[in-house]
Coordinates of C-alpha atoms and ligand atoms in Angstrom, one line a residue:
X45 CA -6.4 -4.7 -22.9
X46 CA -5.1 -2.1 -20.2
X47 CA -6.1 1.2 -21.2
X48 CA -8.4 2.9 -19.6
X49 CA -11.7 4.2 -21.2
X50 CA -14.2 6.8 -19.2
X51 CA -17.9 7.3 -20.7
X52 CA -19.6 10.1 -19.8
X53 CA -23.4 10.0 -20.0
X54 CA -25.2 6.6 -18.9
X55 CA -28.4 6.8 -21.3
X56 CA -29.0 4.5 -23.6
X57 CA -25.7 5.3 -25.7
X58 CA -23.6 5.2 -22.8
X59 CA -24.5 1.7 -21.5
X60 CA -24.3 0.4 -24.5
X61 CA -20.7 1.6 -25.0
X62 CA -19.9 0.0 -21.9
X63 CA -21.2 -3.7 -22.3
X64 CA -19.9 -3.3 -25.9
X65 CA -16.4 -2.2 -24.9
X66 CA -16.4 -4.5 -21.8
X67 CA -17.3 -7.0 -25.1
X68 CA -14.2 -5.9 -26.6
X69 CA -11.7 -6.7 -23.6
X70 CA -11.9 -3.1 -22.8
X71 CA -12.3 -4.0 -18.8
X72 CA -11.3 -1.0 -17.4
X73 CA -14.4 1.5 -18.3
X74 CA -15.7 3.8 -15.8
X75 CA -19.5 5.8 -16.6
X76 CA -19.6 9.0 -15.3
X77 CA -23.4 10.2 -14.8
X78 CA -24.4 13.2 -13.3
X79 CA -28.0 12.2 -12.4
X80 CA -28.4 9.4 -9.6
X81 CA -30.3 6.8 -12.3
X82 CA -29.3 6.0 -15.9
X83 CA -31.7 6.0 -18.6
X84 CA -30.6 9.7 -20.3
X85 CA -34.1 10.7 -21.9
X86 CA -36.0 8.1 -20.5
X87 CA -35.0 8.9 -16.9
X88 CA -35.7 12.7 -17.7
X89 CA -38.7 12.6 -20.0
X90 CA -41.9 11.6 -17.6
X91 CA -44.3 13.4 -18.6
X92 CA -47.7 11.9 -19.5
X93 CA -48.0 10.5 -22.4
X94 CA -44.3 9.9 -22.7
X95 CA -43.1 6.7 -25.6
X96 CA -40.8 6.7 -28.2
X97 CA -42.1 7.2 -31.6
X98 CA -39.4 4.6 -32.8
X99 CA -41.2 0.9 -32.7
X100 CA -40.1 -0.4 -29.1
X101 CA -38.6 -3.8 -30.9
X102 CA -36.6 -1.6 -33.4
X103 CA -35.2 0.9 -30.7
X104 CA -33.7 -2.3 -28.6
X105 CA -30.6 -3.1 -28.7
X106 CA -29.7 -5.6 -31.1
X107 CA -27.8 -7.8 -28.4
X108 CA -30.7 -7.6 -26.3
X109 CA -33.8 -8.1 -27.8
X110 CA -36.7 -7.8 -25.7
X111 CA -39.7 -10.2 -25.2
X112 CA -41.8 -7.8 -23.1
X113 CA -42.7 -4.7 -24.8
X114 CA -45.8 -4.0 -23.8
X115 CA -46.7 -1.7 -26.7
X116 CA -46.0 -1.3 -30.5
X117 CA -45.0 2.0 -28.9
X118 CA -44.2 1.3 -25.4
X119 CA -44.3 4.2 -22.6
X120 CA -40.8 6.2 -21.5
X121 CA -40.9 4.0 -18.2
X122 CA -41.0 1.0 -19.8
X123 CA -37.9 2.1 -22.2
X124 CA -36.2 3.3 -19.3
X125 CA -36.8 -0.4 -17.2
X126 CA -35.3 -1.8 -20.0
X127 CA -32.1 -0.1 -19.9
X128 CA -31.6 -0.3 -16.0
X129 CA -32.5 -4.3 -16.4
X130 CA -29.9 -4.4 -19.6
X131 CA -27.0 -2.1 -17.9
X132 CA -27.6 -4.7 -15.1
X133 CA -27.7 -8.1 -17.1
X134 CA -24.3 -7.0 -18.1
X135 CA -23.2 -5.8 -15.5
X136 CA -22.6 -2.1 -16.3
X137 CA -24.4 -0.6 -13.5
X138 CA -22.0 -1.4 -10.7
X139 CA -19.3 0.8 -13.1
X140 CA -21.9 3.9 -12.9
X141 CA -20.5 6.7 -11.0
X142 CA -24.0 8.3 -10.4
X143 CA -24.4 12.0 -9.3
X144 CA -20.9 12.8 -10.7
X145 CA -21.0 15.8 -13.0
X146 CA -18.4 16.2 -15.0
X147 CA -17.1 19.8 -15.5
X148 CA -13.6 19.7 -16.9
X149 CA -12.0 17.3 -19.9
X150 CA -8.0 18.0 -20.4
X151 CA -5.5 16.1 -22.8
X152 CA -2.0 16.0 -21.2
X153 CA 0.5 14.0 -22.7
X154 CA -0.9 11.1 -23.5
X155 CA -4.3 10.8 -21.3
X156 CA -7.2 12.7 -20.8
X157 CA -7.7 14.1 -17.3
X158 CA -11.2 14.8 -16.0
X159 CA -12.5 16.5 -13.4
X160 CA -16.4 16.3 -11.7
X161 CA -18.4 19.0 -9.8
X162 CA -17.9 17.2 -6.6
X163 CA -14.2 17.1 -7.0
X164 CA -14.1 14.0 -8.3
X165 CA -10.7 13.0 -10.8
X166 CA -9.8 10.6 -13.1
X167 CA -7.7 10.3 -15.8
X168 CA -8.0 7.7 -19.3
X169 CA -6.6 7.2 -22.2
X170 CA -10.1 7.3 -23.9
X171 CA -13.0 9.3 -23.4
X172 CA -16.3 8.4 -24.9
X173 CA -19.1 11.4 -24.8
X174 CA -22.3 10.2 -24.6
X175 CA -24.4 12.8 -23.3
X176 CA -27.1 12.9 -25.7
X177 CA -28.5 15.5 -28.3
X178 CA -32.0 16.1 -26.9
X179 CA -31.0 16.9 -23.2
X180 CA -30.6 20.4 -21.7
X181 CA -34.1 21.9 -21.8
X182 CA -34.5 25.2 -23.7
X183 CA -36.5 27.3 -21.7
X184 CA -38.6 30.0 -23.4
X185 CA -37.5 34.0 -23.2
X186 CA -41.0 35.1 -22.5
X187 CA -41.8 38.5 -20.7
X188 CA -42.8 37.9 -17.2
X189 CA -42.2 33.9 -16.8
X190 CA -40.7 34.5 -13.7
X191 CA -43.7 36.5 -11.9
X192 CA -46.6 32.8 -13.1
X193 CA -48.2 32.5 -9.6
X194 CA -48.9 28.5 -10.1
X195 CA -46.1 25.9 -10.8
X196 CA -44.4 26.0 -13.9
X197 CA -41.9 23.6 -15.4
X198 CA -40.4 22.2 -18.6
X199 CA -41.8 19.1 -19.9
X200 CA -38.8 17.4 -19.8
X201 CA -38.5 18.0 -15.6
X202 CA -42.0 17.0 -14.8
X203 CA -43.3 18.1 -11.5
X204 CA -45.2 14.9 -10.3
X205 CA -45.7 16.9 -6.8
X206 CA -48.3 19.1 -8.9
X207 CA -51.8 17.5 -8.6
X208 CA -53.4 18.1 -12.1
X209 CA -56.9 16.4 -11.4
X210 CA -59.4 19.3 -12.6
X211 CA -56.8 21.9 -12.5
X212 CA -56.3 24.6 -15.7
X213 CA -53.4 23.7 -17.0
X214 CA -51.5 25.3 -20.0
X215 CA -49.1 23.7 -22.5
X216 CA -46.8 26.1 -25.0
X217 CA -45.7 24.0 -27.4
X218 CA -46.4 21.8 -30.4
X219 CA -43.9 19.2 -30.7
X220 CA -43.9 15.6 -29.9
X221 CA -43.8 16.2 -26.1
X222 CA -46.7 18.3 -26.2
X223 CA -48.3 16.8 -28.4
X224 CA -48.1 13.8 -26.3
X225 CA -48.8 15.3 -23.3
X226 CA -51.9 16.6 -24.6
X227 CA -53.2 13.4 -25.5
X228 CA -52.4 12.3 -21.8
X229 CA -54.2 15.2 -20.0
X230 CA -57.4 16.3 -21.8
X231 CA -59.1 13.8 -19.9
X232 CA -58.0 14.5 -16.6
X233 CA -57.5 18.0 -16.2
X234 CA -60.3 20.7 -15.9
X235 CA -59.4 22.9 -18.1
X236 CA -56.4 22.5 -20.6
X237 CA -54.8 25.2 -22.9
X238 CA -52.4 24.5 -25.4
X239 CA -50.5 27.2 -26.8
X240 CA -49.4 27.0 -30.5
X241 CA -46.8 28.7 -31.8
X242 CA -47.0 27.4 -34.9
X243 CA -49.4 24.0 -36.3
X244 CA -47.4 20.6 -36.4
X245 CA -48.2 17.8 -39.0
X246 CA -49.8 14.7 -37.5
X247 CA -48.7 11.6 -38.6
X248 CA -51.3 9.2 -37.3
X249 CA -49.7 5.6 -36.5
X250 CA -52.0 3.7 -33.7
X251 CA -50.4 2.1 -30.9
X252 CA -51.7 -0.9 -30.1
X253 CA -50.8 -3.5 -27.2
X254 CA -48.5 -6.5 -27.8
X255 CA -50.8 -9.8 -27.3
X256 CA -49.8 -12.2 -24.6
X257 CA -49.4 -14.6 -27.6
X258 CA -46.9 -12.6 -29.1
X259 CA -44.7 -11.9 -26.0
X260 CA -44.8 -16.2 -25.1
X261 CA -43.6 -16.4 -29.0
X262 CA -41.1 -13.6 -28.8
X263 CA -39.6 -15.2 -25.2
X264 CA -40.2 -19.0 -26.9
X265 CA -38.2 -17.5 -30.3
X266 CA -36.0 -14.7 -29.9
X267 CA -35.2 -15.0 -33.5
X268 CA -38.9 -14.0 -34.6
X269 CA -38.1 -10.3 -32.9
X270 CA -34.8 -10.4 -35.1
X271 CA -36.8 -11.0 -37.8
X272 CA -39.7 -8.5 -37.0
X273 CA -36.6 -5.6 -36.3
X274 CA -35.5 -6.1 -40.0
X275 CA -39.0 -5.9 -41.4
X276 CA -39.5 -2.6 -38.9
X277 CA -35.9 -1.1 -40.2
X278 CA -37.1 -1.9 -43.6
X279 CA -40.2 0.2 -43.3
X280 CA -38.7 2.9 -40.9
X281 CA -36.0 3.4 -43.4
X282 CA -37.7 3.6 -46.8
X283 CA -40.9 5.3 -45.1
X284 CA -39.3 8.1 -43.3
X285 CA -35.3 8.1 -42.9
X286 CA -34.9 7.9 -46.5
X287 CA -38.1 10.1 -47.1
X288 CA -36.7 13.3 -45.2
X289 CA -33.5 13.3 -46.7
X290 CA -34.8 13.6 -50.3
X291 CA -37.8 16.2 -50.3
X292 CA -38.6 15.1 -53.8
X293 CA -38.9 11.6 -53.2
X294 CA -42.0 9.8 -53.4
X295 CA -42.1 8.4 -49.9
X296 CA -42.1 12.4 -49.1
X297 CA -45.0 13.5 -50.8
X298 CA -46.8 10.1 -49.4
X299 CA -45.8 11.4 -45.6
X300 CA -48.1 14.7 -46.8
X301 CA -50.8 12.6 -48.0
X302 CA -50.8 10.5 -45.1
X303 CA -50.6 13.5 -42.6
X304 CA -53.3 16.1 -44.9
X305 CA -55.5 13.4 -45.1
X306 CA -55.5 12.8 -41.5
X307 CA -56.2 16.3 -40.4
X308 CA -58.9 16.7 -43.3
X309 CA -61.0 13.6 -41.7
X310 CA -60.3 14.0 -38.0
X311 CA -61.3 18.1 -37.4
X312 CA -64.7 18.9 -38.8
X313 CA -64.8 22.7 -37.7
X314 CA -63.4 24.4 -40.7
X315 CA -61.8 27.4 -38.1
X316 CA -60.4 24.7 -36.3
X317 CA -58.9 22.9 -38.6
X318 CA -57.6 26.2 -40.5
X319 CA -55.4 26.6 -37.6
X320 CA -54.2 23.2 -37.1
X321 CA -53.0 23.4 -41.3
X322 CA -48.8 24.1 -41.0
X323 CA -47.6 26.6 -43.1
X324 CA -45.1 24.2 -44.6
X325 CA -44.7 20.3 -46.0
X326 CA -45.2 17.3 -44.0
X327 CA -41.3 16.5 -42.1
X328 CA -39.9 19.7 -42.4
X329 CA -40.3 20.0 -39.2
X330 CA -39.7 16.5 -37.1
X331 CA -43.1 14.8 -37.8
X332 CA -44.8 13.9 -34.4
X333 CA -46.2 10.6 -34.5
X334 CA -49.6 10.1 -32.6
X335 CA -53.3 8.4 -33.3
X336 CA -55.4 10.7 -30.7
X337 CA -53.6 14.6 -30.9
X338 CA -57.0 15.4 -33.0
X339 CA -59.1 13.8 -31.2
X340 CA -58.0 15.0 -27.7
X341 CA -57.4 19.0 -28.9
X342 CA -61.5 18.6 -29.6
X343 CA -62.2 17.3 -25.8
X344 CA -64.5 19.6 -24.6
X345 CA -61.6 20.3 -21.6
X346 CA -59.5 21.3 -24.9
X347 CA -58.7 24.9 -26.3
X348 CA -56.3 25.7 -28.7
X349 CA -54.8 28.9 -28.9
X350 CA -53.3 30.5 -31.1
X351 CA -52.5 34.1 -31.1
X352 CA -49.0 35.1 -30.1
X353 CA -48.3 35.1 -26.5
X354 CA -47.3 38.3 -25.2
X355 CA -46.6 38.1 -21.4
X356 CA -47.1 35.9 -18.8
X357 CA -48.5 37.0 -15.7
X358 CA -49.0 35.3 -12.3
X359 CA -52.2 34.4 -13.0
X360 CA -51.9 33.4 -16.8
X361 CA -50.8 33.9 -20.3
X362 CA -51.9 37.0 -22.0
X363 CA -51.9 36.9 -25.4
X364 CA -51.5 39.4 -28.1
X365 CA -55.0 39.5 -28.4
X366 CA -55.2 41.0 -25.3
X367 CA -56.7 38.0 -23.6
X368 CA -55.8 36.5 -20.4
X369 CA -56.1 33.1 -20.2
X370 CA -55.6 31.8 -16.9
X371 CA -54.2 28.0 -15.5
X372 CA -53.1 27.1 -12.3
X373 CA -50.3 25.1 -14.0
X374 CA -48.0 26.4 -17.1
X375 CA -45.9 23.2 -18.8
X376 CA -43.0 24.3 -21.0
X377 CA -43.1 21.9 -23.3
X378 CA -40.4 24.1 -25.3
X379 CA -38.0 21.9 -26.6
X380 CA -33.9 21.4 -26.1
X381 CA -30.8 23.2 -27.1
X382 CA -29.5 21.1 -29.3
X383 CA -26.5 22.4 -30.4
X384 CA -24.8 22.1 -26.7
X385 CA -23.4 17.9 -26.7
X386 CA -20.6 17.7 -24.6
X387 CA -21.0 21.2 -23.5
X388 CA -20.6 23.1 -20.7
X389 CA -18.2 20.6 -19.6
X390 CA -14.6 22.3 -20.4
X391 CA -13.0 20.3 -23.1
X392 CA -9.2 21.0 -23.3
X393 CA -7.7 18.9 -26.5
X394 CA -3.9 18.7 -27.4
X395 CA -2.1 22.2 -27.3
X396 CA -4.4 23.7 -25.0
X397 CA -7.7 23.5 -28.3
X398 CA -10.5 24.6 -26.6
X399 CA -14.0 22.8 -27.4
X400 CA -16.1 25.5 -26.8
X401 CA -13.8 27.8 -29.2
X402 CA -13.6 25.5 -31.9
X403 CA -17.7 24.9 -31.7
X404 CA -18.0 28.7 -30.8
X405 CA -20.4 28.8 -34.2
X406 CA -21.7 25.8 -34.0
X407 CA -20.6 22.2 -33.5
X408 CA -19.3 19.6 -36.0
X409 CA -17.9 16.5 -35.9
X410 CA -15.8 14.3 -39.1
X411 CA -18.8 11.4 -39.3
X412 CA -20.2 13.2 -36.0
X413 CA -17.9 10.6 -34.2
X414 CA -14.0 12.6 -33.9
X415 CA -13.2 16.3 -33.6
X416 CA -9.7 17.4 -35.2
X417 CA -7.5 18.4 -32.3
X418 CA -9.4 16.0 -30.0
X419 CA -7.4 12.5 -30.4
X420 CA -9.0 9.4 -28.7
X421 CA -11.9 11.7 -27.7
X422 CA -15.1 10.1 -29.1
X423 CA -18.9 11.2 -29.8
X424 CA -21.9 9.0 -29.9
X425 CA -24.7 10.6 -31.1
X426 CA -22.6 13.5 -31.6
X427 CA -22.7 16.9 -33.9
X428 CA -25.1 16.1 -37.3
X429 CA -25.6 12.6 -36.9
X430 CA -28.9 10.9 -38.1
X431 CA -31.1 12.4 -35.0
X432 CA -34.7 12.4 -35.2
X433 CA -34.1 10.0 -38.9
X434 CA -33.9 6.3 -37.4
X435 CA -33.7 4.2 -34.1
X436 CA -30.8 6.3 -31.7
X437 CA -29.9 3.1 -30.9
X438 CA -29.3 1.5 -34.0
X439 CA -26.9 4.6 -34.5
X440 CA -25.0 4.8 -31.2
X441 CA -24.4 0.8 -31.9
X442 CA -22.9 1.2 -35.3
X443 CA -21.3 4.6 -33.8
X444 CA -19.6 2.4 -30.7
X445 CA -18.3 -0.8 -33.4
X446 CA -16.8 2.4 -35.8
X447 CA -14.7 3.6 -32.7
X448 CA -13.8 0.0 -31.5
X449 CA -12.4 -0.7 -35.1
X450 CA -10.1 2.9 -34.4
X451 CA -8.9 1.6 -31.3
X452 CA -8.3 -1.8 -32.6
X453 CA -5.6 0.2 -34.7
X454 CA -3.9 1.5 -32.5
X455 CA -2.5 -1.3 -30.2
X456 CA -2.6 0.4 -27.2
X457 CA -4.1 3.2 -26.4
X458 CA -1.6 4.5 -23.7
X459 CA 1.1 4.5 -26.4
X460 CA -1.1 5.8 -29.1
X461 CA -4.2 8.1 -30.2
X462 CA -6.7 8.7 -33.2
X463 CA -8.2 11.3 -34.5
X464 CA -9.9 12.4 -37.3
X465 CA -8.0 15.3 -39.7
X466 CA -8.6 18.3 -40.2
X467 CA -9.0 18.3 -44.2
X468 CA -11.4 15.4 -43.7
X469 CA -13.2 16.8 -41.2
X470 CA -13.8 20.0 -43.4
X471 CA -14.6 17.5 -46.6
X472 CA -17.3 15.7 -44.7
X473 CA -18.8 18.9 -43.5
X474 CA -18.4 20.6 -47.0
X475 CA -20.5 17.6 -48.4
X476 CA -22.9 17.4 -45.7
X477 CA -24.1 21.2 -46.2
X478 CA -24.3 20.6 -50.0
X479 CA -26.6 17.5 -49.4
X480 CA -28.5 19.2 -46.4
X481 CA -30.3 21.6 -49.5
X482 CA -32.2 18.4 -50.7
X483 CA -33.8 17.4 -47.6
X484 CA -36.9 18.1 -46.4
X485 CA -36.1 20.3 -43.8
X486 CA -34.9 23.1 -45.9
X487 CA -38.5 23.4 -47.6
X488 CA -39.8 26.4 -45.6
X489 CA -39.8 26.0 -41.8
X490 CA -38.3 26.6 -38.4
X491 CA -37.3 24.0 -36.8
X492 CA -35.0 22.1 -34.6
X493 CA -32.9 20.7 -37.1
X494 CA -32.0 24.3 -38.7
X495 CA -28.7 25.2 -37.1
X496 CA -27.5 29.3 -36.9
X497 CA -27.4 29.4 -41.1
X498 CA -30.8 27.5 -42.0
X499 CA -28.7 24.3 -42.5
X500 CA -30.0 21.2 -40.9
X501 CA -27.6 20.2 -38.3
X502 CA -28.1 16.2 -39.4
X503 CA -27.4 13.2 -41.5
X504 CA -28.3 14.4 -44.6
X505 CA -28.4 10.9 -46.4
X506 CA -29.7 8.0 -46.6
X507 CA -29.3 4.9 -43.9
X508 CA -27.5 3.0 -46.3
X509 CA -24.8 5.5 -46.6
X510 CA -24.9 6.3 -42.9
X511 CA -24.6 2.1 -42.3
X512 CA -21.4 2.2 -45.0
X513 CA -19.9 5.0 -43.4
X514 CA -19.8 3.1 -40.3
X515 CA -18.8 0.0 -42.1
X516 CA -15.7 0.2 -41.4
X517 CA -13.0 3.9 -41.0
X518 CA -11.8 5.5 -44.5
X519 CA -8.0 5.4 -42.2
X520 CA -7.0 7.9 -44.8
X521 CA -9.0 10.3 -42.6
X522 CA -7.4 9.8 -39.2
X523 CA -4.5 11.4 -37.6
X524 CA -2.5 8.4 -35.9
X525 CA 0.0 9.5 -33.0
X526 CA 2.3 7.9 -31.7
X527 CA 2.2 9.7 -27.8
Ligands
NAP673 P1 -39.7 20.7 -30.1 O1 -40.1 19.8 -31.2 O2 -38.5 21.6 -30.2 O3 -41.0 21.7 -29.9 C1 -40.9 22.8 -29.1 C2 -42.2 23.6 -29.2 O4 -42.2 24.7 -28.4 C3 -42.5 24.1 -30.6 O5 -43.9 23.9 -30.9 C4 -42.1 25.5 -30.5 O6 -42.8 26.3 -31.4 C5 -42.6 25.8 -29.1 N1 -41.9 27.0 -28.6 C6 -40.6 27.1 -28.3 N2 -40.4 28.3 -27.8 C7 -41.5 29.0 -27.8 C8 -42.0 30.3 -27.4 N3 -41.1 31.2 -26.9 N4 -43.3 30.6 -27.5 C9 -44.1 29.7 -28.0 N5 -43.8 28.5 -28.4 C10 -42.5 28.1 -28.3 O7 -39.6 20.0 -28.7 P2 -40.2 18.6 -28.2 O8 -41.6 18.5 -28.4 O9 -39.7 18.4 -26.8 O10 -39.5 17.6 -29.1 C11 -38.1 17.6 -29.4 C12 -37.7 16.4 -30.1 O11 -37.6 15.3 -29.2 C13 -38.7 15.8 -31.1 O12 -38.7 16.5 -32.4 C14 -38.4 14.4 -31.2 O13 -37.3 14.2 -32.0 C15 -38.0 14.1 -29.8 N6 -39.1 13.6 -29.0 C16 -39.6 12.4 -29.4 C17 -40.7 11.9 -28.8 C18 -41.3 10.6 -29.2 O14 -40.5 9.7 -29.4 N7 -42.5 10.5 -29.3 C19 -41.3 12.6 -27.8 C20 -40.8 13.8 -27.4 C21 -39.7 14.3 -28.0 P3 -42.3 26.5 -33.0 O15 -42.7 25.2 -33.7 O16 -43.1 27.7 -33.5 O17 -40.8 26.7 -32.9

């Protein structure tokens, strides 16, 4: 096949894309990656204490399984080894253009053109955005940030120069990177400070090694990891994708007994424990996963606190209180803008459609894959996908065969382009807001999920539908130029 496809991003969507393309016949595939390594989250995210809450042999690629996960959940590094040994097994990471950012996206005639920070251009009949969901750090609007006397930084653009041994160090933040992190530092720092905003449930899953036995079995049988992914999907899927999207659904109230029960036998102190109770059911925010937040917010190096902060200053965070609480170190651990995807590049579609116009509310996306007026421009992990419900890469994977069976279609892709319609496009969405009322994370919280309305921007179904969607394209939905 001739045409040209260029990927932008080269996390763990992006590689994938290319080896699965490159699978396809689609040889000539260029990433463009703005950082100098690939990895997307796992190159960014290491902080201490960083692993995916996903079971490390269900988020693997399922043409790649992997024999040496270390853990049940296995450490950021480790994911992100994995990815640079997989892009180079198949030999994507020679087609990396690292430390090219790309700034500018225009359709003319028949091929996109694209345009890089450095002054970089190419042009392709296919573009492939996979820049992730969980990527440009939001960084908190609090009086006097700037004026913090010590280092301060977001969690997910660690500062390893900072030595934290016996320092005061302050978290704000209760998600799953702070959470995380908190579990990684009480021991080591001297004083450490977590800032809650508001109490997070705690869904306690331990994370114990992989034996040696079981790695020799896994190299010596590939097919037993096959088999052990299915039984994890199986339990991933009925235990929490399929939980969060019905809030009335057993496996729902079972995630609140899991996680009430949890806090009610792991925090003796009443006061304590009255503050670490969320205001709201189990999931409604995205439950963070971890068997020692508990026990490490009770190290005596621990302190929770919880009235609102009011100002930082350079030697603290005063709360409303009127307290000071001073650290050498302040982490941000204050979560993404997730509403941003292929933005800020400038994405110019056919009769000069802006991106940024047509997203100026907020982004959408028929399926999360195609945007009308954007032909042969494709998302992975795009606008109200299933993020935060199941394995990223199981998703991105069925994403990338959905677009390959589009381009199948069209013959050639010079002579040709796809796009999703309008009407359909404004069906799906219609649908998905209607289902979006029945999930957990309309039941009385703020969250990430809960775009400018209140409405979860995300798959509101189950896996099952998400796995037919992908099945194979409804055609009736696609736009099919002939260019
Ligand atoms: P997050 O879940 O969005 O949490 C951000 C935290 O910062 C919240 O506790 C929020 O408080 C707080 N915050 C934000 N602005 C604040 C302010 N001005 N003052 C005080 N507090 C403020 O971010 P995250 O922890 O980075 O996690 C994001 C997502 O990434 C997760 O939900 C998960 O899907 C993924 N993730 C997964 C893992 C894993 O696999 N284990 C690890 C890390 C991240 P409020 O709750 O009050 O808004």
């Amino acid at each position: 096949m001739s045409a040209r496809v260029i990927i932008i991003g080269a996390g763990m969507a992006g590689v994938a894309a290319a080896i699965r393309l490159g699978q396809a016949g689609y040889e000539d595939l260029v990433i463009y990656e703005k950082a100098d390594g690939l990895g997307g989250t796992w190159r960014d995210n290491t902080y201490p204490g960083v692993a995916c809450d996903v079971p490390s042999h269900l988020y693997s690629y399922s043409f790649a399984p992997n024999p040496e996960w270390t853990h049940v959940f296995s450490p950021g590094a480790e994911i992100r080894s994995y990815l640079e040994r997989v892009a180079d097994d198949h030999g994507v990471t020679g087609r990396i253009v690292f430390g090219a950012e790309v700034t500018g996206l225009e359709r003319r005639g028949n091929l996109w053109h694209l345009s890089t920070a450095d002054g970089r251009s190419d042009q392709a009949a296919v573009v492939i955005g996979a820049t992730g969901v969980l990527h440009q750090p939001a960084y908190p609007d609090i009086d006097g940030l700037g004026d913090f006397a010590g280092p301060v930084f977001h969690s997910a653009r660690w500062d390893h120069g900072v030595n934290l041994d016996g320092a005061r160090v302050g978290v704000i933040g209760t998600g799953s990177s702070a959470v995380q992190i908190t579990g990684a530092l009480v021991k080591r720092v001297g004083e450490y400070v977590l800032f809650q905003r508001t109490a997070q449930w705690i869904l306690p899953v331990p994370n114990p090694p992989i034996s040696e036995a079981d790695r020799t079995r896994y190299r010596a049988e590939p097919g037993a990891m096959v088999a052990l992914k299915d039984e994890l999907a199986a339990q991933f899927t009925a235990g929490f994708a399929d939980a969060v999207v019905d809030a009335e659904s057993e496996a729902a109230r079972h995630l609140e007994e899991i996680c009430g029960a949890h806090l009610e036998a792991s925090v003796a102190d009443p006061g304590l424990r009255a503050k670490l109770l969320p205001p709201y059911r189990a999931a409604c925010k995205r439950l963070v996963v971890s068997p020692d937040f508990y026990a490490a917010i009770q190290a005596p190096s621990a302190r929770l606190v919880t009235a609102a902060i009011e100002r930082v200053e350079p030697g603290g965070i005063r709360t409303a209180d009127g307290v000071l609480h001073e650290v050498d170190v302040l982490v941000l651990a204050t979560g993404f803008r997730v509403d941003r995807f292929l933005r800020p590049i400038s994405v110019t579609g056919s009769g000069g459609l802006e991106l940024d116009q047509v997203w100026a509310k907020r982004p959408s996306a028929y399926l999360s894959v195609s945007v009308p007026g954007f032909p042969n421009l494709f998302l992975l992990n795009g606008p109200n996908g299933p993020v935060g419900n199941f394995s990223l890469i199981d998703v991105a994977e069925r994403q990338i065969d959905y677009i390959l069976q589009l381009l199948g279609r069209l013959g050639d892709p010079e002579a040709a382009a796809v796009c999703a319609r309008a009407d359909a496009a404004e069906r799906f969405e219609a649908e998905r807001v209607e289902a979006a009322g029945r999930t957990i994370w309309v039941t009385g919280c703020r969250s990430w999920y809960l775009d400018d309305r209140g409405v979860p921007a995300a798959w509101p179904w189950t896996m099952q539908r998400f796995q037919e969607a992908m099945a194979e394209p409804a055609l009736e939905d696609f736009e099919f130029e002939t260019t």
